[in-house]
Amino acid sequence: VPRYHHGNLRRELIDATVTAVAEDGPASVSLRDVSRRVGVSHAAPVHHFADKVGLLTAVAAEGFQLLAQELEQSWKRHHDFAEVGVTYVRFALMHRGYFEIMFRPDLLRPSDPELTSAAARSAASLYGPLAAAAPGATEDELRDAGRASWSLMHGFATLWLAGNFSGGPTEASDADAEQLARRITAHLLLPRPASR
Amino acid sequence: VPRYHHGNLRRELIDATVTAVAEDGPASVSLRDVSRRVGVSHAAPVHHFADKVGLLTAVAAEGFQLLAQELEQSWKRHHDFAEVGVTYVRFALMHRGYFEIMFRPDLLRPSDPELTSAAARSAASLYGPLAAAAPGATEDELRDAGRASWSLMHGFATLWLAGNFSGGPTEASDADAEQLARRITAHLLLPRPASR
DNA sequence: TGTACATCAGTGAACGCGCGTTCACTGATGTAC
DNA sequence: TGTACATCAGTGAACGCGCGTTCACTGATGTAC
């Protein structure tokens, strides 16, 4: 008995995509597989996303919104820039289905307005706390420091997920990664008013 | 007039794969396309690589060897750990066709011995110079510092290639990236004997 | 409250395509004598 | 130096498959009156 008007299909398609990416990697995601996971005809997604790239773009955009939320929340809670960095890493590990899509412009419509604005919000939620952590820094210093810290967290998450530390995410727990991320963060040198 | 015994096919298949990845991203590489680029029947690669994963694994392994070579050379030339990091970034930008495959275990046979040993050599060529740059550091400190610096360089290269700084590699020159990488490196705090 | 009807969100069949892999084959190369 | 022959490295046709997209359709929903 087919249920016409699923009611929540857009939501579930995105969720299924995220699950599929987390399980099999971004290379093997297909509209048909995602539809199958949701239990819907493979032509159904077309009513919510123009095409496959549209679906992946929506996933990435949502991912950036989620990331921004978590970063903002982390800052609000701890007022500790290093902790925001750890949150970034935690996001990547816990939501790898989002994370592995978000930085793959070859799979997305990189100029999509929802995507770019979500990405900008994410970036802002990193740069804001940074400015607070490095009072008195010039704009240029902040920009460089922001790129450096983003790079550090992003690289760590990427390398961890790819298994280049520790032999892969399956062998070591997420808690290990977080603990490690906390130590790694300590190697980040921010511009300090005292040193100028 | 078909030229049987191409003579250099393995080499050219790898090169064509690298070019294809650089042009269209890792998602759209196919054996048939690569064969077409080389001007050879699409069944030819089977004599050099068991299958598609085999080809990509060979590309990644060669990439890690190349990377290791450049890192070693950079260290030999400058004896400056920061410069080794810049070399890492330069490698990623100049050989993005290799780089974008190397950290994608979902596309490779991650346990391939040639791949793992090449990756280990790359890691060693980062960790070696690091040890020289942080004399007196404990083994634990070195391991963490190594992961931190690798993360910083890797993250920077990845984010740059994905267009998350500067609006993408097309809009800014590689020279800009290198200059930026040089400044970013300065944010890396290594364990110092003085501070212990 | 009922009814007509437009719109929305599904179905499932069909399309054409490019893919990886297999296969029997064939031409070139290298080696044994 | 020549010849026989095994091996190597190609060809091109064929396979079956899963894919994204299109299409005519249909059932459910919401709105106008």
CSV table of C-alpha atoms (C1' of nucleotides) in Angstrom, one decimal:
chain,number,residue,atom,x,y,z
A,1,VAL,CA,0.0,0.0,0.0
A,2,PRO,CA,1.8,3.1,-1.2
A,3,ARG,CA,1.5,6.1,1.1
A,4,TYR,CA,1.1,9.0,-1.2
A,5,HIS,CA,2.2,12.3,0.4
A,6,HIS,CA,4.9,11.0,2.6
A,7,GLY,CA,4.8,14.3,4.5
A,8,ASN,CA,8.4,14.3,5.6
A,9,LEU,CA,10.2,13.2,2.5
A,10,ARG,CA,12.6,16.1,2.1
A,11,ARG,CA,13.8,15.6,5.6
A,12,GLU,CA,14.2,11.9,5.3
A,13,LEU,CA,16.0,12.0,2.0
A,14,ILE,CA,18.6,14.3,3.5
A,15,ASP,CA,19.0,12.0,6.5
A,16,ALA,CA,19.3,9.0,4.3
A,17,THR,CA,21.9,10.7,2.2
A,18,VAL,CA,23.9,11.5,5.3
A,19,THR,CA,23.7,7.9,6.5
A,20,ALA,CA,24.7,6.6,3.2
A,21,VAL,CA,27.8,8.9,3.0
A,22,ALA,CA,28.8,7.9,6.5
A,23,GLU,CA,28.5,4.2,5.6
A,24,ASP,CA,30.0,4.0,2.1
A,25,GLY,CA,31.7,7.3,1.4
A,26,PRO,CA,30.6,10.1,-0.9
A,27,ALA,CA,31.7,8.2,-4.0
A,28,SER,CA,28.9,5.6,-3.8
A,29,VAL,CA,25.9,7.8,-3.1
A,30,SER,CA,23.1,7.5,-5.7
A,31,LEU,CA,19.6,8.9,-5.8
A,32,ARG,CA,18.2,5.5,-6.3
A,33,ASP,CA,20.0,4.1,-3.2
A,34,VAL,CA,18.8,7.0,-1.1
A,35,SER,CA,15.2,6.6,-2.3
A,36,ARG,CA,15.4,2.9,-1.5
A,37,ARG,CA,16.6,3.6,2.0
A,38,VAL,CA,13.6,5.9,2.5
A,39,GLY,CA,11.2,3.4,0.9
A,40,VAL,CA,10.1,5.6,-1.9
A,41,SER,CA,10.1,5.5,-5.6
A,42,HIS,CA,13.3,6.6,-7.1
A,43,ALA,CA,11.6,9.4,-9.0
A,44,ALA,CA,10.2,10.9,-5.9
A,45,PRO,CA,13.2,13.1,-5.0
A,46,VAL,CA,12.7,15.2,-8.0
A,47,HIS,CA,9.8,17.0,-6.3
A,48,HIS,CA,12.1,18.2,-3.6
A,49,PHE,CA,15.5,18.6,-5.3
A,50,ALA,CA,16.0,19.4,-8.9
A,51,ASP,CA,18.6,16.7,-9.3
A,52,LYS,CA,21.3,14.8,-7.6
A,53,VAL,CA,23.6,17.8,-7.3
A,54,GLY,CA,20.7,19.7,-5.7
A,55,LEU,CA,20.3,17.0,-3.0
A,56,LEU,CA,24.0,17.0,-2.2
A,57,THR,CA,24.0,20.8,-2.1
A,58,ALA,CA,21.1,20.8,0.3
A,59,VAL,CA,22.9,18.3,2.5
A,60,ALA,CA,26.0,20.4,2.5
A,61,ALA,CA,24.1,23.6,3.3
A,62,GLU,CA,22.4,22.0,6.2
A,63,GLY,CA,25.7,20.6,7.3
A,64,PHE,CA,27.2,24.1,7.4
A,65,GLN,CA,24.1,25.4,9.4
A,66,LEU,CA,24.5,22.5,11.9
A,67,LEU,CA,28.2,23.1,12.2
A,68,ALA,CA,27.6,26.8,12.8
A,69,GLN,CA,25.0,26.1,15.4
A,70,GLU,CA,27.4,23.8,17.3
A,71,LEU,CA,30.2,26.2,17.1
A,72,GLU,CA,28.1,29.1,18.3
A,73,GLN,CA,26.7,27.0,21.1
A,74,SER,CA,30.2,25.8,22.2
A,75,TRP,CA,31.4,29.4,22.3
A,76,LYS,CA,28.3,30.5,24.3
A,77,ARG,CA,28.9,27.7,26.8
A,78,HIS,CA,32.6,27.8,27.3
A,79,HIS,CA,33.9,31.1,26.0
A,80,ASP,CA,37.0,29.3,25.1
A,81,PHE,CA,38.3,29.5,21.5
A,82,ALA,CA,40.2,26.2,21.8
A,83,GLU,CA,37.0,24.5,22.8
A,84,VAL,CA,35.3,25.8,19.7
A,85,GLY,CA,38.1,24.1,17.7
A,86,VAL,CA,37.5,20.8,19.5
A,87,THR,CA,33.8,21.2,18.7
A,88,TYR,CA,34.7,21.5,15.1
A,89,VAL,CA,36.5,18.2,15.2
A,90,ARG,CA,33.7,16.6,17.1
A,91,PHE,CA,31.3,17.7,14.5
A,92,ALA,CA,33.3,16.2,11.7
A,93,LEU,CA,33.6,12.8,13.5
A,94,MET,CA,30.0,12.7,14.7
A,95,HIS,CA,28.5,13.9,11.4
A,96,ARG,CA,30.9,12.6,8.9
A,97,GLY,CA,28.0,12.0,6.5
A,98,TYR,CA,27.6,15.8,6.3
A,99,PHE,CA,31.3,16.7,6.7
A,100,GLU,CA,32.5,14.5,3.8
A,101,ILE,CA,30.1,16.3,1.4
A,102,MET,CA,30.6,19.9,2.7
A,103,PHE,CA,34.1,20.4,1.2
A,104,ARG,CA,33.6,18.7,-2.1
A,105,PRO,CA,32.8,21.4,-4.6
A,106,ASP,CA,33.0,18.9,-7.4
A,107,LEU,CA,29.8,17.3,-6.0
A,108,LEU,CA,27.9,20.5,-5.3
A,109,ARG,CA,26.6,23.7,-6.9
A,110,PRO,CA,29.2,25.7,-5.1
A,111,SER,CA,27.5,29.0,-5.9
A,112,ASP,CA,24.2,28.0,-4.4
A,113,PRO,CA,23.0,30.9,-2.2
A,114,GLU,CA,21.8,28.7,0.7
A,115,LEU,CA,25.1,26.9,0.6
A,116,THR,CA,27.4,29.9,0.5
A,117,SER,CA,25.4,31.7,3.2
A,118,ALA,CA,25.5,28.7,5.5
A,119,ALA,CA,29.2,28.3,4.9
A,120,ALA,CA,29.7,32.0,5.7
A,121,ARG,CA,27.8,31.6,8.9
A,122,SER,CA,30.1,28.7,9.8
A,123,ALA,CA,33.2,30.7,9.1
A,124,ALA,CA,31.8,33.6,11.1
A,125,SER,CA,31.2,31.4,14.1
A,126,LEU,CA,34.9,30.5,14.1
A,127,TYR,CA,36.2,34.0,13.4
A,128,GLY,CA,34.1,35.6,16.1
A,129,PRO,CA,35.4,33.7,19.0
A,130,LEU,CA,38.9,34.0,17.6
A,131,ALA,CA,38.7,37.8,17.7
A,132,ALA,CA,37.7,37.5,21.4
A,133,ALA,CA,40.6,35.2,22.0
A,134,ALA,CA,43.1,37.5,20.4
A,135,PRO,CA,42.2,41.0,21.6
A,136,GLY,CA,44.1,43.8,20.0
A,137,ALA,CA,45.0,41.8,17.0
A,138,THR,CA,44.9,43.6,13.7
A,139,GLU,CA,42.4,42.6,11.0
A,140,ASP,CA,45.2,41.0,9.0
A,141,GLU,CA,46.4,39.1,12.0
A,142,LEU,CA,43.0,37.9,12.7
A,143,ARG,CA,42.4,36.7,9.2
A,144,ASP,CA,45.6,34.8,9.1
A,145,ALA,CA,45.0,33.3,12.6
A,146,GLY,CA,41.5,32.3,11.6
A,147,ARG,CA,42.8,30.5,8.5
A,148,ALA,CA,45.4,28.9,10.6
A,149,SER,CA,43.1,27.6,13.2
A,150,TRP,CA,40.5,26.5,10.7
A,151,SER,CA,43.2,24.7,8.8
A,152,LEU,CA,44.5,23.0,12.0
A,153,MET,CA,41.0,21.7,13.0
A,154,HIS,CA,40.0,20.8,9.5
A,155,GLY,CA,43.2,19.0,8.7
A,156,PHE,CA,43.0,17.1,11.9
A,157,ALA,CA,39.5,16.0,11.3
A,158,THR,CA,40.2,15.1,7.7
A,159,LEU,CA,43.3,13.1,8.4
A,160,TRP,CA,41.6,11.3,11.3
A,161,LEU,CA,38.7,10.3,9.2
A,162,ALA,CA,40.9,9.2,6.4
A,163,GLY,CA,42.8,7.0,8.9
A,164,ASN,CA,46.1,8.7,8.7
A,165,PHE,CA,46.4,8.9,12.4
A,166,SER,CA,45.7,5.9,14.5
A,167,GLY,CA,44.8,3.5,11.6
A,168,GLY,CA,41.3,4.8,11.1
A,169,PRO,CA,38.2,5.8,12.9
A,170,THR,CA,37.2,2.2,13.5
A,171,GLU,CA,40.2,1.4,15.6
A,172,ALA,CA,40.1,4.3,18.0
A,173,SER,CA,37.1,5.8,19.7
A,174,ASP,CA,35.8,9.2,19.1
A,175,ALA,CA,36.7,10.1,22.7
A,176,ASP,CA,40.4,9.4,21.8
A,177,ALA,CA,40.1,11.7,18.9
A,178,GLU,CA,38.6,14.4,21.0
A,179,GLN,CA,41.3,14.1,23.6
A,180,LEU,CA,43.9,14.2,20.9
A,181,ALA,CA,42.2,17.2,19.3
A,182,ARG,CA,42.4,19.0,22.6
A,183,ARG,CA,46.2,18.5,22.8
A,184,ILE,CA,46.6,19.4,19.1
A,185,THR,CA,44.8,22.7,19.7
A,186,ALA,CA,47.5,23.6,22.2
A,187,HIS,CA,49.9,24.0,19.3
A,188,LEU,CA,48.0,26.9,17.9
A,189,LEU,CA,49.7,30.2,18.4
A,190,LEU,CA,47.4,33.1,18.4
A,191,PRO,CA,48.4,36.8,18.1
A,192,ARG,CA,48.8,38.1,21.6
A,193,PRO,CA,48.8,41.7,22.6
A,194,ALA,CA,51.7,41.1,25.0
A,195,SER,CA,54.0,40.1,22.2
A,196,ARG,CA,53.5,43.2,20.1
B,1,VAL,CA,47.1,1.6,-37.2
B,2,PRO,CA,47.0,0.3,-33.6
B,3,ARG,CA,50.4,0.3,-31.9
B,4,TYR,CA,50.6,-2.9,-30.0
B,5,HIS,CA,53.0,-2.8,-27.1
B,6,HIS,CA,52.6,0.8,-26.2
B,7,GLY,CA,55.7,0.5,-24.1
B,8,ASN,CA,54.9,3.1,-21.6
B,9,LEU,CA,51.3,2.4,-20.8
B,10,ARG,CA,51.4,2.0,-17.1
B,11,ARG,CA,53.1,5.4,-16.8
B,12,GLU,CA,50.8,7.2,-19.1
B,13,LEU,CA,47.7,5.7,-17.5
B,14,ILE,CA,48.8,7.1,-14.1
B,15,ASP,CA,49.6,10.4,-15.6
B,16,ALA,CA,46.2,10.6,-17.4
B,17,THR,CA,44.4,9.7,-14.2
B,18,VAL,CA,46.2,12.5,-12.4
B,19,THR,CA,45.2,14.9,-15.1
B,20,ALA,CA,41.6,13.8,-15.1
B,21,VAL,CA,41.3,14.1,-11.3
B,22,ALA,CA,42.8,17.6,-11.5
B,23,GLU,CA,40.4,18.6,-14.2
B,24,ASP,CA,37.1,17.1,-13.1
B,25,GLY,CA,37.6,15.9,-9.5
B,26,PRO,CA,37.9,12.4,-8.2
B,27,ALA,CA,34.2,11.7,-8.6
B,28,SER,CA,34.2,11.6,-12.3
B,29,VAL,CA,37.3,9.4,-13.1
B,30,SER,CA,36.6,6.3,-15.0
B,31,LEU,CA,38.8,3.6,-16.5
B,32,ARG,CA,37.2,4.3,-19.9
B,33,ASP,CA,37.9,8.0,-19.8
B,34,VAL,CA,41.5,7.5,-18.7
B,35,SER,CA,42.0,4.9,-21.5
B,36,ARG,CA,40.5,7.3,-24.0
B,37,ARG,CA,42.9,10.0,-22.9
B,38,VAL,CA,45.9,7.8,-23.5
B,39,GLY,CA,44.4,6.6,-26.8
B,40,VAL,CA,44.2,3.0,-25.9
B,41,SER,CA,41.5,0.4,-25.7
B,42,HIS,CA,39.5,0.5,-22.5
B,43,ALA,CA,40.4,-3.1,-21.7
B,44,ALA,CA,44.1,-2.3,-21.8
B,45,PRO,CA,44.5,-1.1,-18.3
B,46,VAL,CA,43.7,-4.6,-17.0
B,47,HIS,CA,47.2,-5.7,-17.9
B,48,HIS,CA,48.7,-3.2,-15.6
B,49,PHE,CA,46.2,-2.8,-12.8
B,50,ALA,CA,43.8,-5.4,-11.6
B,51,ASP,CA,40.9,-3.1,-11.6
B,52,LYS,CA,39.9,0.5,-11.1
B,53,VAL,CA,40.7,0.5,-7.4
B,54,GLY,CA,44.1,-0.9,-8.3
B,55,LEU,CA,44.8,2.1,-10.6
B,56,LEU,CA,43.7,4.6,-8.0
B,57,THR,CA,45.8,2.9,-5.4
B,58,ALA,CA,48.8,3.0,-7.6
B,59,VAL,CA,48.2,6.7,-8.2
B,60,ALA,CA,48.0,7.4,-4.5
B,61,ALA,CA,51.1,5.3,-3.7
B,62,GLU,CA,53.1,7.2,-6.3
B,63,GLY,CA,51.7,10.4,-4.9
B,64,PHE,CA,52.9,9.6,-1.5
B,65,GLN,CA,56.4,8.8,-2.9
B,66,LEU,CA,56.5,12.1,-4.8
B,67,LEU,CA,55.4,14.0,-1.7
B,68,ALA,CA,58.0,12.3,0.4
B,69,GLN,CA,60.7,13.1,-2.2
B,70,GLU,CA,59.7,16.8,-2.2
B,71,LEU,CA,59.6,17.0,1.6
B,72,GLU,CA,63.0,15.3,1.9
B,73,GLN,CA,64.4,17.6,-0.7
B,74,SER,CA,63.0,20.7,0.9
B,75,TRP,CA,64.5,19.7,4.2
B,76,LYS,CA,67.8,18.9,2.7
B,77,ARG,CA,67.9,22.2,1.0
B,78,HIS,CA,66.6,24.6,3.7
B,79,HIS,CA,66.9,22.8,7.0
B,80,ASP,CA,63.8,24.7,8.0
B,81,PHE,CA,60.8,22.8,9.3
B,82,ALA,CA,58.4,25.6,8.4
B,83,GLU,CA,59.7,25.5,4.8
B,84,VAL,CA,58.9,21.7,4.7
B,85,GLY,CA,55.3,22.6,5.6
B,86,VAL,CA,55.2,25.1,2.8
B,87,THR,CA,56.4,22.4,0.5
B,88,TYR,CA,53.6,20.2,1.6
B,89,VAL,CA,51.1,22.9,0.6
B,90,ARG,CA,52.9,23.5,-2.6
B,91,PHE,CA,52.7,19.8,-3.4
B,92,ALA,CA,49.0,19.7,-2.8
B,93,LEU,CA,48.3,22.7,-5.1
B,94,MET,CA,50.7,21.7,-7.9
B,95,HIS,CA,49.8,18.0,-7.9
B,96,ARG,CA,46.2,18.2,-6.9
B,97,GLY,CA,45.4,15.2,-9.2
B,98,TYR,CA,47.5,13.1,-6.8
B,99,PHE,CA,46.5,14.9,-3.6
B,100,GLU,CA,42.8,14.5,-4.1
B,101,ILE,CA,43.1,10.8,-4.4
B,102,MET,CA,45.7,10.2,-1.7
B,103,PHE,CA,43.4,10.8,1.3
B,104,ARG,CA,40.3,9.0,0.0
B,105,PRO,CA,40.4,5.5,1.5
B,106,ASP,CA,36.9,4.9,0.1
B,107,LEU,CA,38.4,4.9,-3.4
B,108,LEU,CA,41.5,2.9,-2.6
B,109,ARG,CA,42.7,-0.4,-1.2
B,110,PRO,CA,43.9,1.2,2.0
B,111,SER,CA,45.9,-1.8,3.1
B,112,ASP,CA,47.9,-2.1,-0.1
B,113,PRO,CA,51.6,-2.5,1.0
B,114,GLU,CA,53.0,-0.1,-1.6
B,115,LEU,CA,50.5,2.5,-0.5
B,116,THR,CA,51.0,2.1,3.2
B,117,SER,CA,54.8,2.1,2.9
B,118,ALA,CA,54.7,5.2,0.7
B,119,ALA,CA,52.4,6.9,3.1
B,120,ALA,CA,54.7,6.0,6.0
B,121,ARG,CA,57.7,7.4,4.1
B,122,SER,CA,55.7,10.7,3.7
B,123,ALA,CA,54.9,10.8,7.3
B,124,ALA,CA,58.5,10.1,8.2
B,125,SER,CA,59.7,12.9,6.0
B,126,LEU,CA,57.6,15.3,8.1
B,127,TYR,CA,58.4,13.9,11.5
B,128,GLY,CA,62.1,13.8,10.9
B,129,PRO,CA,62.6,17.5,10.3
B,130,LEU,CA,60.1,18.2,13.1
B,131,ALA,CA,62.3,16.4,15.6
B,132,ALA,CA,65.2,18.5,14.5
B,133,ALA,CA,63.2,21.7,14.9
B,134,ALA,CA,62.1,20.8,18.4
B,135,PRO,CA,65.2,19.4,20.1
B,136,GLY,CA,64.8,18.0,23.5
B,137,ALA,CA,61.1,17.3,23.0
B,138,THR,CA,59.8,14.0,24.4
B,139,GLU,CA,58.5,11.4,22.1
B,140,ASP,CA,54.9,12.2,23.1
B,141,GLU,CA,55.4,15.9,22.4
B,142,LEU,CA,56.9,15.1,19.1
B,143,ARG,CA,54.0,12.9,18.1
B,144,ASP,CA,51.5,15.5,19.0
B,145,ALA,CA,53.4,18.3,17.4
B,146,GLY,CA,53.8,16.2,14.3
B,147,ARG,CA,50.1,15.6,14.1
B,148,ALA,CA,49.4,19.3,14.7
B,149,SER,CA,51.7,20.5,11.9
B,150,TRP,CA,50.5,17.9,9.5
B,151,SER,CA,47.0,18.9,10.3
B,152,LEU,CA,47.7,22.6,9.8
B,153,MET,CA,49.3,22.0,6.4
B,154,HIS,CA,46.8,19.5,5.2
B,155,GLY,CA,43.8,21.5,6.3
B,156,PHE,CA,45.2,24.6,4.7
B,157,ALA,CA,45.8,22.8,1.4
B,158,THR,CA,42.4,21.1,1.5
B,159,LEU,CA,40.4,24.2,2.3
B,160,TRP,CA,42.3,26.2,-0.3
B,161,LEU,CA,41.6,23.6,-3.0
B,162,ALA,CA,37.9,23.4,-2.0
B,163,GLY,CA,37.7,27.1,-2.4
B,164,ASN,CA,37.0,27.9,1.3
B,165,PHE,CA,39.7,30.6,1.3
B,166,SER,CA,39.8,33.2,-1.4
B,167,GLY,CA,36.9,31.9,-3.4
B,168,GLY,CA,38.8,29.0,-5.0
B,169,PRO,CA,42.1,28.2,-6.7
B,170,THR,CA,41.1,29.8,-9.9
B,171,GLU,CA,40.8,33.2,-8.5
B,172,ALA,CA,44.0,33.4,-6.7
B,173,SER,CA,47.4,32.3,-7.9
B,174,ASP,CA,49.5,29.5,-6.5
B,175,ALA,CA,52.0,32.1,-5.5
B,176,ASP,CA,49.4,33.8,-3.3
B,177,ALA,CA,48.6,30.4,-1.6
B,178,GLU,CA,52.3,29.8,-1.0
B,179,GLN,CA,52.8,33.2,0.6
B,180,LEU,CA,49.7,32.7,2.7
B,181,ALA,CA,50.9,29.2,3.7
B,182,ARG,CA,54.1,30.8,4.9
B,183,ARG,CA,52.3,33.2,7.1
B,184,ILE,CA,50.0,30.4,8.4
B,185,THR,CA,52.9,28.3,9.3
B,186,ALA,CA,54.0,30.9,11.7
B,187,HIS,CA,51.0,30.1,13.9
B,188,LEU,CA,52.4,26.7,14.7
B,189,LEU,CA,53.8,26.4,18.2
B,190,LEU,CA,56.4,23.7,18.5
B,191,PRO,CA,57.6,22.3,21.8
B,192,ARG,CA,60.7,24.4,22.8
B,193,PRO,CA,63.4,23.3,25.3
B,194,ALA,CA,63.4,26.8,26.7
B,195,SER,CA,59.8,26.6,27.8
B,196,ARG,CA,60.2,23.3,29.8
C,1,DT,C1',-21.0,21.3,5.8
C,2,DG,C1',-20.4,19.7,0.9
C,3,DT,C1',-18.7,19.8,-3.4
C,4,DA,C1',-15.7,21.1,-7.5
C,5,DC,C1',-11.4,21.6,-8.7
C,6,DA,C1',-6.5,23.0,-8.8
C,7,DT,C1',-2.3,21.8,-7.0
C,8,DC,C1',0.9,19.0,-4.8
C,9,DA,C1',3.6,14.8,-4.1
C,10,DG,C1',3.8,10.6,-5.1
C,11,DT,C1',4.2,6.0,-8.7
C,12,DG,C1',6.3,2.9,-11.9
C,13,DA,C1',7.7,2.1,-16.5
C,14,DA,C1',10.8,3.5,-19.9
C,15,DC,C1',14.8,6.0,-22.0
C,16,DG,C1',19.5,6.1,-23.1
C,17,DC,C1',24.1,6.1,-21.2
C,18,DG,C1',28.5,5.1,-19.5
C,19,DC,C1',30.5,2.1,-16.7
C,20,DG,C1',33.7,-2.1,-15.1
C,21,DT,C1',34.7,-6.5,-16.4
C,22,DT,C1',35.2,-10.6,-19.3
C,23,DC,C1',36.4,-12.9,-23.4
C,24,DA,C1',38.5,-14.8,-27.5
C,25,DC,C1',41.6,-12.9,-30.4
C,26,DT,C1',46.1,-11.1,-32.3
C,27,DG,C1',50.2,-8.8,-33.0
C,28,DA,C1',54.9,-7.8,-31.0
C,29,DT,C1',58.6,-9.2,-28.1
C,30,DG,C1',62.0,-12.0,-26.1
C,31,DT,C1',64.3,-16.3,-25.4
C,32,DA,C1',66.1,-21.0,-26.4
C,33,DC,C1',68.5,-23.5,-29.4
D,1,DT,C1',72.4,-15.4,-37.5
D,2,DG,C1',67.7,-17.7,-38.0
D,3,DT,C1',63.9,-19.9,-36.5
D,4,DA,C1',60.3,-21.8,-33.2
D,5,DC,C1',57.7,-20.7,-29.8
D,6,DA,C1',56.1,-19.0,-25.3
D,7,DT,C1',54.8,-14.9,-23.2
D,8,DC,C1',53.4,-10.4,-23.0
D,9,DA,C1',50.4,-6.5,-24.0
D,10,DG,C1',47.3,-5.0,-26.8
D,11,DT,C1',42.2,-5.1,-29.4
D,12,DG,C1',37.3,-4.7,-29.9
D,13,DA,C1',32.9,-6.9,-29.1
D,14,DA,C1',29.9,-8.2,-25.7
D,15,DC,C1',27.9,-8.7,-21.0
D,16,DG,C1',25.0,-7.1,-17.5
D,17,DC,C1',24.2,-3.3,-14.3
D,18,DG,C1',23.0,0.7,-12.0
D,19,DC,C1',22.5,5.2,-12.8
D,20,DG,C1',19.9,10.0,-13.6
D,21,DT,C1',16.2,11.7,-15.8
D,22,DT,C1',11.7,12.0,-18.1
D,23,DC,C1',7.0,10.9,-18.6
D,24,DA,C1',2.1,10.1,-18.3
D,25,DC,C1',-0.4,8.8,-14.5
D,26,DT,C1',-2.8,9.0,-9.9
D,27,DG,C1',-4.0,9.6,-5.3
D,28,DA,C1',-4.1,13.0,-1.4
D,29,DT,C1',-4.6,17.7,0.1
D,30,DG,C1',-6.2,22.3,0.4
D,31,DT,C1',-9.0,26.0,-1.2
D,32,DA,C1',-13.1,28.6,-3.1
D,33,DC,C1',-17.7,29.0,-3.0
